[in-house]
């Protein structure tokens, strides 16, 4: 038998189906430890050997870890895009928790290539938490800096000659000095924004140092790759958790959004941009690609070859990202092989 779980903050919508997709049980359980006990008992009662979970990295993390650690069944991750597509293929039923969990169960039965759930525990969970928190701080600083630039432009036209950006302590101090004696209300509010930007910049610097220190204790070849610093490596390790979740480099590329999607019809053969996949990983690959293009690297040579073949700059960049995805996949498997090799001792 098979099962699908639609996860929410308070509840888990669970559907158990037979091999041909007919529902046997559709119910709600609490998203708590007690609910996990009931879930395990329900799946054991119906001899479920494959479970699909949507949101296994968020509200479904606890249930996913419990089921994966219990053993005896395959626990896979179902992307929300597949659930939406499955639901829309059956018009007239609307969107409800029972409809969604049943769709997830049927996807689990039909799609054999779904990746195992990400067991973000231990080191991987810590790295993901650090990287996520840093990203939140950076996003907050970017939004606040944009608003502050707009205010400064109205208060002090031409200020950008002295303060070209607001992400460095030197420029933040310069902007503060420009407004220090200004008694206008907008100027005083902008000074408060500059103070918050200073706090955020300091916090980001501290967190980056903490991530770097943590990565120094981890033996991985990711940090040896050009364009992957400690923050990028921590993001990759935290998001992937276990590279064995992906059966091949092609599956990994599809999961991180670097594998192009076929869009051919008739005599036209083409591929289009893949906007699906893990966008956090995709962003790391983008940064890695841009960094390599700007330096004398193999990535730059590859990019230039693609341009010479007639591809546009964006198309060549996508090709490079796909190639770098393969490189990360190979590197993480090499890390696993090295970890599994017993250390030799001198006689």
mmCIF file of N, CA and C in Angstrom, residues 15 23 41 44 50 66 91 128 143 157 166-167 178 210 219 255 257-258 263 274 281 293 299 310 320 345:
data_model
loop_
_atom_site.group_PDB
_atom_site.id
_atom_site.type_symbol
_atom_site.label_atom_id
_atom_site.label_comp_id
_atom_site.label_asym_id
_atom_site.label_seq_id
_atom_site.Cartn_x
_atom_site.Cartn_y
_atom_site.Cartn_z
ATOM 1 N N UNK A 15 -3.588 10.176 3.583
ATOM 2 C CA UNK A 15 -4.398 9.304 2.724
ATOM 3 C C UNK A 15 -3.629 8.021 2.469
ATOM 4 N N UNK A 23 -8.752 5.103 -2.599
ATOM 5 C CA UNK A 23 -8.512 5.479 -1.200
ATOM 6 C C UNK A 23 -9.043 4.433 -0.215
ATOM 7 N N UNK A 41 1.253 3.827 13.555
ATOM 8 C CA UNK A 41 0.332 2.703 13.748
ATOM 9 C C UNK A 41 -0.583 2.536 12.535
ATOM 10 N N UNK A 44 1.418 1.075 9.633
ATOM 11 C CA UNK A 44 1.741 -0.334 9.886
ATOM 12 C C UNK A 44 0.507 -1.212 9.708
ATOM 13 N N UNK A 50 5.544 2.673 1.063
ATOM 14 C CA UNK A 50 6.064 3.894 0.421
ATOM 15 C C UNK A 50 5.167 5.070 0.802
ATOM 16 N N UNK A 66 10.626 11.059 11.753
ATOM 17 C CA UNK A 66 10.123 9.916 12.525
ATOM 18 C C UNK A 66 9.947 8.693 11.621
ATOM 19 N N UNK A 91 -10.845 18.343 -12.273
ATOM 20 C CA UNK A 91 -11.637 19.557 -12.032
ATOM 21 C C UNK A 91 -12.919 19.275 -11.267
ATOM 22 N N UNK A 128 21.991 24.356 7.875
ATOM 23 C CA UNK A 128 20.835 24.957 7.194
ATOM 24 C C UNK A 128 20.273 26.108 8.021
ATOM 25 N N UNK A 143 16.232 45.131 1.719
ATOM 26 C CA UNK A 143 14.970 45.876 1.643
ATOM 27 C C UNK A 143 15.080 47.223 2.353
ATOM 28 N N UNK A 157 19.847 65.302 -2.402
ATOM 29 C CA UNK A 157 20.151 64.968 -3.797
ATOM 30 C C UNK A 157 21.666 65.026 -4.060
ATOM 31 N N UNK A 166 25.000 51.122 0.930
ATOM 32 C CA UNK A 166 24.730 51.122 2.375
ATOM 33 C C UNK A 166 24.945 49.743 2.991
ATOM 34 N N UNK A 167 25.972 49.039 2.526
ATOM 35 C CA UNK A 167 26.253 47.703 3.049
ATOM 36 C C UNK A 167 27.638 47.617 3.682
ATOM 37 N N UNK A 178 26.049 62.879 7.387
ATOM 38 C CA UNK A 178 25.370 63.839 6.520
ATOM 39 C C UNK A 178 24.047 64.310 7.120
ATOM 40 N N UNK A 210 30.819 32.889 12.155
ATOM 41 C CA UNK A 210 30.407 31.648 12.810
ATOM 42 C C UNK A 210 30.295 30.510 11.798
ATOM 43 N N UNK A 219 35.216 18.299 6.923
ATOM 44 C CA UNK A 219 36.101 17.871 5.845
ATOM 45 C C UNK A 219 35.280 17.687 4.566
ATOM 46 N N UNK A 255 16.528 18.576 -9.506
ATOM 47 C CA UNK A 255 16.088 19.008 -8.179
ATOM 48 C C UNK A 255 16.546 20.430 -7.857
ATOM 49 N N UNK A 257 17.061 22.773 -10.249
ATOM 50 C CA UNK A 257 16.564 23.691 -11.267
ATOM 51 C C UNK A 257 17.552 24.055 -12.355
ATOM 52 N N UNK A 258 18.655 23.301 -12.489
ATOM 53 C CA UNK A 258 19.615 23.610 -13.554
ATOM 54 C C UNK A 258 19.432 22.723 -14.775
ATOM 55 N N UNK A 263 11.029 21.690 -24.531
ATOM 56 C CA UNK A 263 9.864 22.463 -24.978
ATOM 57 C C UNK A 263 9.788 22.400 -26.494
ATOM 58 N N UNK A 274 14.271 26.203 -16.565
ATOM 59 C CA UNK A 274 13.586 25.478 -15.504
ATOM 60 C C UNK A 274 13.478 26.393 -14.286
ATOM 61 N N UNK A 281 19.540 26.366 -3.632
ATOM 62 C CA UNK A 281 20.684 25.739 -4.294
ATOM 63 C C UNK A 281 20.960 26.410 -5.638
ATOM 64 N N UNK A 293 33.035 33.036 -14.152
ATOM 65 C CA UNK A 293 33.089 33.771 -15.413
ATOM 66 C C UNK A 293 33.979 35.009 -15.297
ATOM 67 N N UNK A 299 35.557 27.362 -15.833
ATOM 68 C CA UNK A 299 34.175 27.775 -16.033
ATOM 69 C C UNK A 299 34.065 28.905 -17.041
ATOM 70 N N UNK A 310 27.234 30.094 -30.502
ATOM 71 C CA UNK A 310 26.057 30.856 -30.898
ATOM 72 C C UNK A 310 25.024 31.042 -29.804
ATOM 73 N N UNK A 320 26.570 26.574 -18.022
ATOM 74 C CA UNK A 320 27.630 26.521 -17.010
ATOM 75 C C UNK A 320 27.066 26.088 -15.656
ATOM 76 N N UNK A 345 46.650 2.965 9.313
ATOM 77 C CA UNK A 345 47.626 3.331 10.336
ATOM 78 C C UNK A 345 48.978 2.753 9.958
#
